[in-house]
Structures are given as structure tokens and as C-alpha cells.
Short mmCIF file of C-alpha atoms and ligand atoms in Angstrom, two decimals:
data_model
loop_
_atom_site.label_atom_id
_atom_site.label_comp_id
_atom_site.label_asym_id
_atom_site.label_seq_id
_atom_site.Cartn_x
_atom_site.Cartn_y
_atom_site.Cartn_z
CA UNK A 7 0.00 0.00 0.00
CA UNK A 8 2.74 2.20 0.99
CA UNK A 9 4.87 3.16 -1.99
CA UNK A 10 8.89 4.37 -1.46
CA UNK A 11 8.98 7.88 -2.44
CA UNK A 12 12.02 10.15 -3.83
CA UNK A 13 15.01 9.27 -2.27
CA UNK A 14 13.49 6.63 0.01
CA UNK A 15 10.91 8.72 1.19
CA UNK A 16 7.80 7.67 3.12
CA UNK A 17 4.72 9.27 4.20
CA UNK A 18 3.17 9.14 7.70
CA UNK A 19 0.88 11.04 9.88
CA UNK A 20 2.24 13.26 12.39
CA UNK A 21 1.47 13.69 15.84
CA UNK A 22 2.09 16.24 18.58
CA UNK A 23 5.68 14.47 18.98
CA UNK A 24 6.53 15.49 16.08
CA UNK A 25 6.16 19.25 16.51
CA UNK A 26 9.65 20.23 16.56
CA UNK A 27 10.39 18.30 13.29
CA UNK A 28 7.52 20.26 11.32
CA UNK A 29 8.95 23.60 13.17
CA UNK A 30 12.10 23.02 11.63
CA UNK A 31 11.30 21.65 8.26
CA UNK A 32 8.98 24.68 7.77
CA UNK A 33 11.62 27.19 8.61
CA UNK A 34 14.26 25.17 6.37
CA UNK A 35 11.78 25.84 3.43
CA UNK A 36 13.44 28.49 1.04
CA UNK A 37 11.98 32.06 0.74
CA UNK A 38 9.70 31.34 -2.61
CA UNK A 39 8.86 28.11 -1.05
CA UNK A 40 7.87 29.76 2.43
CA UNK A 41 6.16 32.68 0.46
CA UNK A 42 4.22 30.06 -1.56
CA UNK A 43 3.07 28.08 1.54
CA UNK A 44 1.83 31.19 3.60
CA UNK A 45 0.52 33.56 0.86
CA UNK A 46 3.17 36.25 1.68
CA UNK A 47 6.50 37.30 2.92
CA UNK A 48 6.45 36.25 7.00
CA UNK A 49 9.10 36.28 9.23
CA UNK A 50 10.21 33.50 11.15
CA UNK A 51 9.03 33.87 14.46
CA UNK A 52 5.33 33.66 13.27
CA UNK A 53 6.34 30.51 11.35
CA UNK A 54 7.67 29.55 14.44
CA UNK A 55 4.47 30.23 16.43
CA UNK A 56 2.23 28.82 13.52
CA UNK A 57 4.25 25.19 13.52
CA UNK A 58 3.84 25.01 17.48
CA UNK A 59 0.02 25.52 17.33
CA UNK A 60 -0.50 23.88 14.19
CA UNK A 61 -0.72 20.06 15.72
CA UNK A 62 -3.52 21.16 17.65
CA UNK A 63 -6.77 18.55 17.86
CA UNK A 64 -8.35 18.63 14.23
CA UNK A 65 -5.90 18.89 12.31
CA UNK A 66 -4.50 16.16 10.15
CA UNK A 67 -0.72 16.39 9.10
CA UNK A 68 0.81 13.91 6.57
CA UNK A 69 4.41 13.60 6.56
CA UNK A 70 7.13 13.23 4.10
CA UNK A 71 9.78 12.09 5.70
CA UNK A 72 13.86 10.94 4.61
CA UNK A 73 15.99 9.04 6.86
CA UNK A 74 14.32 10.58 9.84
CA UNK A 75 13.75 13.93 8.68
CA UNK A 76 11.08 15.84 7.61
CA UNK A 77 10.74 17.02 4.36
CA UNK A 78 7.23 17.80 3.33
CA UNK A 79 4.13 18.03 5.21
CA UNK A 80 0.28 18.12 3.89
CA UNK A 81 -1.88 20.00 6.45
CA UNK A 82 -5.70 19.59 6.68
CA UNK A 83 -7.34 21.68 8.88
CA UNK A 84 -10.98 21.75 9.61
CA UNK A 85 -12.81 25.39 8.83
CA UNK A 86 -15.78 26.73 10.32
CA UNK A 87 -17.83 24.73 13.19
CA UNK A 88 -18.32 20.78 12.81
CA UNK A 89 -20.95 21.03 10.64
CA UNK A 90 -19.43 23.17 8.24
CA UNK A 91 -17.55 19.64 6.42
CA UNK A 92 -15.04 22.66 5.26
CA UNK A 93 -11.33 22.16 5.65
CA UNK A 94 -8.24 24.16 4.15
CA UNK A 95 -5.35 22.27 2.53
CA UNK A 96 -1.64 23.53 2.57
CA UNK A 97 1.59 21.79 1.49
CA UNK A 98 5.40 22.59 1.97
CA UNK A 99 8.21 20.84 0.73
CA UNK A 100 11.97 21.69 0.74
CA UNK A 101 12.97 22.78 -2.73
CA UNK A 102 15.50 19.21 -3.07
CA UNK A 103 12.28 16.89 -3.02
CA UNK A 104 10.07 19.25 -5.44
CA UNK A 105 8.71 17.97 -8.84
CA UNK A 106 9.72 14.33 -7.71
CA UNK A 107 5.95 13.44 -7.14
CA UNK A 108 5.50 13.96 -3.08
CA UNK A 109 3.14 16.44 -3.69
CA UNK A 110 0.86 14.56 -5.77
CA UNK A 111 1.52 11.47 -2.83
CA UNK A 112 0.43 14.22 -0.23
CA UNK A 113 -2.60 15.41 -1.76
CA UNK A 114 -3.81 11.53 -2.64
CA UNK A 115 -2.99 10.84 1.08
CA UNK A 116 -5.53 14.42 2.15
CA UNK A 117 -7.79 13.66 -0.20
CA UNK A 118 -8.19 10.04 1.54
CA UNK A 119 -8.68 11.86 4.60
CA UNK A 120 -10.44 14.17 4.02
CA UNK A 121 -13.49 11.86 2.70
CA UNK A 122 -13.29 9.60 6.05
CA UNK A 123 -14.13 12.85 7.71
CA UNK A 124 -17.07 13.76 5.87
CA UNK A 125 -15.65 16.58 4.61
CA UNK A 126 -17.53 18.20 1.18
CA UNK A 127 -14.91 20.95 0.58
CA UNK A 128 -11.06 21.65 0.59
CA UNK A 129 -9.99 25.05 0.05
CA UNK A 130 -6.10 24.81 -1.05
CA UNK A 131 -5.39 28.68 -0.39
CA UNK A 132 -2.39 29.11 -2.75
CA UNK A 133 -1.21 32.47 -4.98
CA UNK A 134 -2.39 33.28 -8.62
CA UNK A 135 1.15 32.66 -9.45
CA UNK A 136 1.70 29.41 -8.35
CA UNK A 137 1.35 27.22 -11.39
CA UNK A 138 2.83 24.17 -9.90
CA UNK A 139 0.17 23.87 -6.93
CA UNK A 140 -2.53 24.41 -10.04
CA UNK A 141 -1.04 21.88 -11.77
CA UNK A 142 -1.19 19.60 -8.88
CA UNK A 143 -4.51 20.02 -7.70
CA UNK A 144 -5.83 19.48 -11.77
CA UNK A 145 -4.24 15.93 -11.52
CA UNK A 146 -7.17 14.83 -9.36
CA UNK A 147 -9.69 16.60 -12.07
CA UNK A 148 -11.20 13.42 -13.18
CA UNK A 149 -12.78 12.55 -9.75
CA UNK A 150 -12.81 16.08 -8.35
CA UNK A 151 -13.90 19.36 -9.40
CA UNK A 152 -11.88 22.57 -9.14
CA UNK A 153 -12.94 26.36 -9.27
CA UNK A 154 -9.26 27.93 -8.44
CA UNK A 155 -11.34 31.76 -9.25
CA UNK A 156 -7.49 32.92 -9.25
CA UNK A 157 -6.60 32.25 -5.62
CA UNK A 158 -8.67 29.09 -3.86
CA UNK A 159 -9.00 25.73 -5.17
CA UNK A 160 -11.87 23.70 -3.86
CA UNK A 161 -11.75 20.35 -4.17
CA UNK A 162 -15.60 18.27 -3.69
CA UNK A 163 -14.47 14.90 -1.67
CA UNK A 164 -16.71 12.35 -2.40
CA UNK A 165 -18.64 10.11 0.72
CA UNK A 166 -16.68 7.42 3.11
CA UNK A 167 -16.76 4.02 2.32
CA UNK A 168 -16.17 1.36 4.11
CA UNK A 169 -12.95 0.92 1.58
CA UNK A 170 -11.72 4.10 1.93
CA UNK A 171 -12.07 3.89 5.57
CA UNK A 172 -9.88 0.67 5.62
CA UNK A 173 -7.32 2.43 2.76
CA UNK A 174 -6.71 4.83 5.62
CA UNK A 175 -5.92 2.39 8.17
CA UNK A 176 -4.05 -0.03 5.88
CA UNK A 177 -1.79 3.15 4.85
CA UNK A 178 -1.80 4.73 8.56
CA UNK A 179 -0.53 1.03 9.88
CA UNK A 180 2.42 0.54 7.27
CA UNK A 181 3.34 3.88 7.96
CA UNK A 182 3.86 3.39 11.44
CA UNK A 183 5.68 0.05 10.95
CA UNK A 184 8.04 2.46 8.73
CA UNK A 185 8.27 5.25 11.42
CA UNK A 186 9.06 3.10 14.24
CA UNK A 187 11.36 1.45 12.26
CA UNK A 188 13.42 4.71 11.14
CA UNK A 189 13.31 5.76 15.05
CA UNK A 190 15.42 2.76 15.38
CA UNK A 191 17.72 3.01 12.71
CA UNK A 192 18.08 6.51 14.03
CA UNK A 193 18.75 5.41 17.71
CA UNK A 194 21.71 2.75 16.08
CA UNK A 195 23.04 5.07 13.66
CA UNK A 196 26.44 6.60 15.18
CA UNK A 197 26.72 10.31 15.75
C1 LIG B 213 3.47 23.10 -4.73
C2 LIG B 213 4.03 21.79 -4.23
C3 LIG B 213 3.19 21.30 -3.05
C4 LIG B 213 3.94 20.75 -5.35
O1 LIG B 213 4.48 19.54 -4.90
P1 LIG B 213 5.57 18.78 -5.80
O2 LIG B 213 5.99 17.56 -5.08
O3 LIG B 213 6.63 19.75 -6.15
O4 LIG B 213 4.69 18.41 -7.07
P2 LIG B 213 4.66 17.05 -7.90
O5 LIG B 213 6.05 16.60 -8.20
O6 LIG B 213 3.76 16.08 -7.23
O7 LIG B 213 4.04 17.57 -9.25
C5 LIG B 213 2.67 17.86 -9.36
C6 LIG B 213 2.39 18.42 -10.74
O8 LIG B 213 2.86 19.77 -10.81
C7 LIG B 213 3.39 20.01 -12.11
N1 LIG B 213 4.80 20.36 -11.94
C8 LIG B 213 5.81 19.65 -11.36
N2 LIG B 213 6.93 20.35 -11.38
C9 LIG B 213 6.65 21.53 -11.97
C10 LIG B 213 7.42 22.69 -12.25
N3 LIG B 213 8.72 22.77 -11.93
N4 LIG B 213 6.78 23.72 -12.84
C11 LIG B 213 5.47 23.66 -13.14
N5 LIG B 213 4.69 22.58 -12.89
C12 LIG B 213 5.28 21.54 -12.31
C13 LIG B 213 3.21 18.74 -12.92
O9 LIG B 213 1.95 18.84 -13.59
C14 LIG B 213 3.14 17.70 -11.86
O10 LIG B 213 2.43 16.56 -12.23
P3 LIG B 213 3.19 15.38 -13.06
O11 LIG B 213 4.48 15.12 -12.38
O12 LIG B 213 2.25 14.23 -12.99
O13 LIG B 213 3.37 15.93 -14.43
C15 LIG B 213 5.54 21.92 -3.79
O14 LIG B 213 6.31 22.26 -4.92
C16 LIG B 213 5.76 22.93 -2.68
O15 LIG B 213 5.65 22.59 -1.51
N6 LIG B 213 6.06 24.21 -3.02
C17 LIG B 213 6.33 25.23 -2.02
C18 LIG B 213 5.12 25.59 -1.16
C19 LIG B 213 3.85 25.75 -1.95
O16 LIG B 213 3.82 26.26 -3.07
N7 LIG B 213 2.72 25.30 -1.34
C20 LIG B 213 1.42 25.37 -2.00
C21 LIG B 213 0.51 26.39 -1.39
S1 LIG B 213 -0.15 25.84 0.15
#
């Protein structure tokens, strides 16, 4: 279920442990790539403050991670009240791992989600300029629909099923097998 991605990469959820790592990876991310992921020039003690509340309850962060770090991250966060079945999609990856296909692997792995949450709508906030996000949210055209109205993509997630429910969990178990094993090749590997 869970395919090797660039450079050995794998995808995971995150949890509040893993805090620091997003902190870190997001202020690694280069200033177009930073700009791109937060609509505007910020500096980085609000990306600092945004990565510490971003794990908050809700929230659902996928992870692309290589040889223990983190290099990408898909964030779906919930909009509105519980019955608003809104969320808003954002994506960051470090400029090495770009147009190798974790994006697209990210977005397939929200998109999962967000259906298993009864979710209708996913805004992907993302600037008029930034053709590559465009491009990437068009590659799920045939089973979604898009109105991008030069800034916001929204993305219609279709209803649960009892397979897509069990996709999740076969994905969210092999990734854990994989984390737990790159915690331990991290704990034997010699500083
Ligand atoms: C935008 C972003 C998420 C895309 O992820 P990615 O891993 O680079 O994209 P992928 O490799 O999966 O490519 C997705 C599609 O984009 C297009 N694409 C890829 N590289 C491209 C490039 N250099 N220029 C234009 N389009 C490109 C292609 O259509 C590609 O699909 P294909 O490979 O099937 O042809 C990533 O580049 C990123 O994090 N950028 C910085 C932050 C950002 O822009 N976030 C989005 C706003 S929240």
C-alpha cells in the first residue's frame, strides 16, 4: 500500500511528537517556497508560532519524511464549526524533493482523509502565481472538481466508504511500521 517515495521517502501522519520536526522543516523551506506556503512574505518567528500551534486537535498532518527527517508536510485543517464539512489544505516541501511526485503522494494521502471525515470541501489557499500547486490540484480533475477563481481551489471529496475507511488504516498502519522502524535506525546510527 505504501509506496517508497524520492530518495526513500515515506509518508506518515504526524502527531504532537513530532512538533519540533515540522517547526524546523517549515523554517528550512526556502523564501519562494515559504512565500508560496503562507501567501506572503512572514518572518520566522510567526512561522515559528504557527508550527507550534498547528498540531492542535483537528488537524491532520501527513508527513514526508527521509531518513528521519522531515521534508514535506500536507496539512488539513478543519474550517468553520463541525458542521461546516469545510477544511483548508496547505503543502510545503523543501525545494531538493520538489517535482519528484510527493506532492501529488500528499494530496492523494488528504484527499483520503479528508473523505473519512465527511468533509464536502477543501480550500487549497495558494497564490495566482503558483502554477505548480494548479497543476497539482488538476491531476485529481477526473474525480474532483476545481474552481481555483485565481486564488482558492476547492476540491468536492466524495462520501466514506467502508474501503476508503480501511485504505486509511491499511496506509496509517504501514506507515507506522516504517516510522518506528526509522526511530530505530536513528537510535543505532552513530553520531
Ligand atoms: C506546490 C508543491 C506542493 C507541489 O508539490 P511537488 O511535489 O513539487 O509536485 P509534484 O512533483 O507532485 O508535481 C505535481 C504536478 O505539478 C506540475 N509540476 C511539477 N513540477 C513543476 C514545475 N517545476 N513547474 C510547473 N509545474 C510543475 C506537474 O503537472 C506535476 O504533475 P506530473 O508530475 O504528474 O506531471 C511543492 O512544490 C511545494 O511545496 N512548493 C512550495 C510551497 C507551496 O507552493 N505550497 C502550496 C501552497 S499551500
Amino acid at each position: 500500500m505504501e509506496e517508497l517515495l524520492a530518495d526513500g521517502g515515506v509518508i506518515r501522519k504526524l502527531w504532537i511528537a513530532d512538533a519540533d520536526q515540522y517547526r524546523e522543516h517549515l523554517l528550512r523551506l526556502d523564501g519562494e517556497s515559504r512565500r508560496n506556503r503562507f501567501g506572503g512574505t512572514i518572518a520566522d518567528d510567526v512561522v515559528i508560532a504557527y508550527a507550534d500551534g498547528s498540531l492542535r486537535a483537528g488537524a491532520v498532518l501527513h508527513g514526508f519524511v527521509v531518513d528521519g527527517i522531515l521534508r514535506g508536510v500536507a496539512e488539513l485543517r478543519p474550517l468553520g464549526g463541525p458542521l461546516s464539512r469545510q477544511a483548508e489544505a496547505a503543502f510545503s516541501i523543501e525545494k531538493p524533493w520538489q517535482s519528484h511526485g510527493v506532492g501529488s503522494a500528499l494530496l492523494e494521502r488528504t484527499l483520503l482523509a479528508a473523505r473519512n471525515r465527511g468533509i464536502k470541501l477543501v480550500h487549497m489557499a495558494c497564490l495566482a502565481d503558483n502554477t505548480r500547486m494548479q497543476e497539482l490540484a488538476r491531476k485529481f480533475e477526473a474525480e474532483l472538481s476545481f474552481d481555483f477563481g485565481g486564488v482558492v481551489g476547492e476540491v468536492e471529496a466524495p462520501h466514506p466508504t467502508p474501503l476508503s475507511i480501511f485504505r486509511e488504516l491499511v496506509a496509517d498502519g504501514h506507515s507506522f511500521a516504517t516510522a518506528v522502524l526509522d526511530a530505530q535506525s536513528r537510535l543505532l546510527r552513530p553520531e
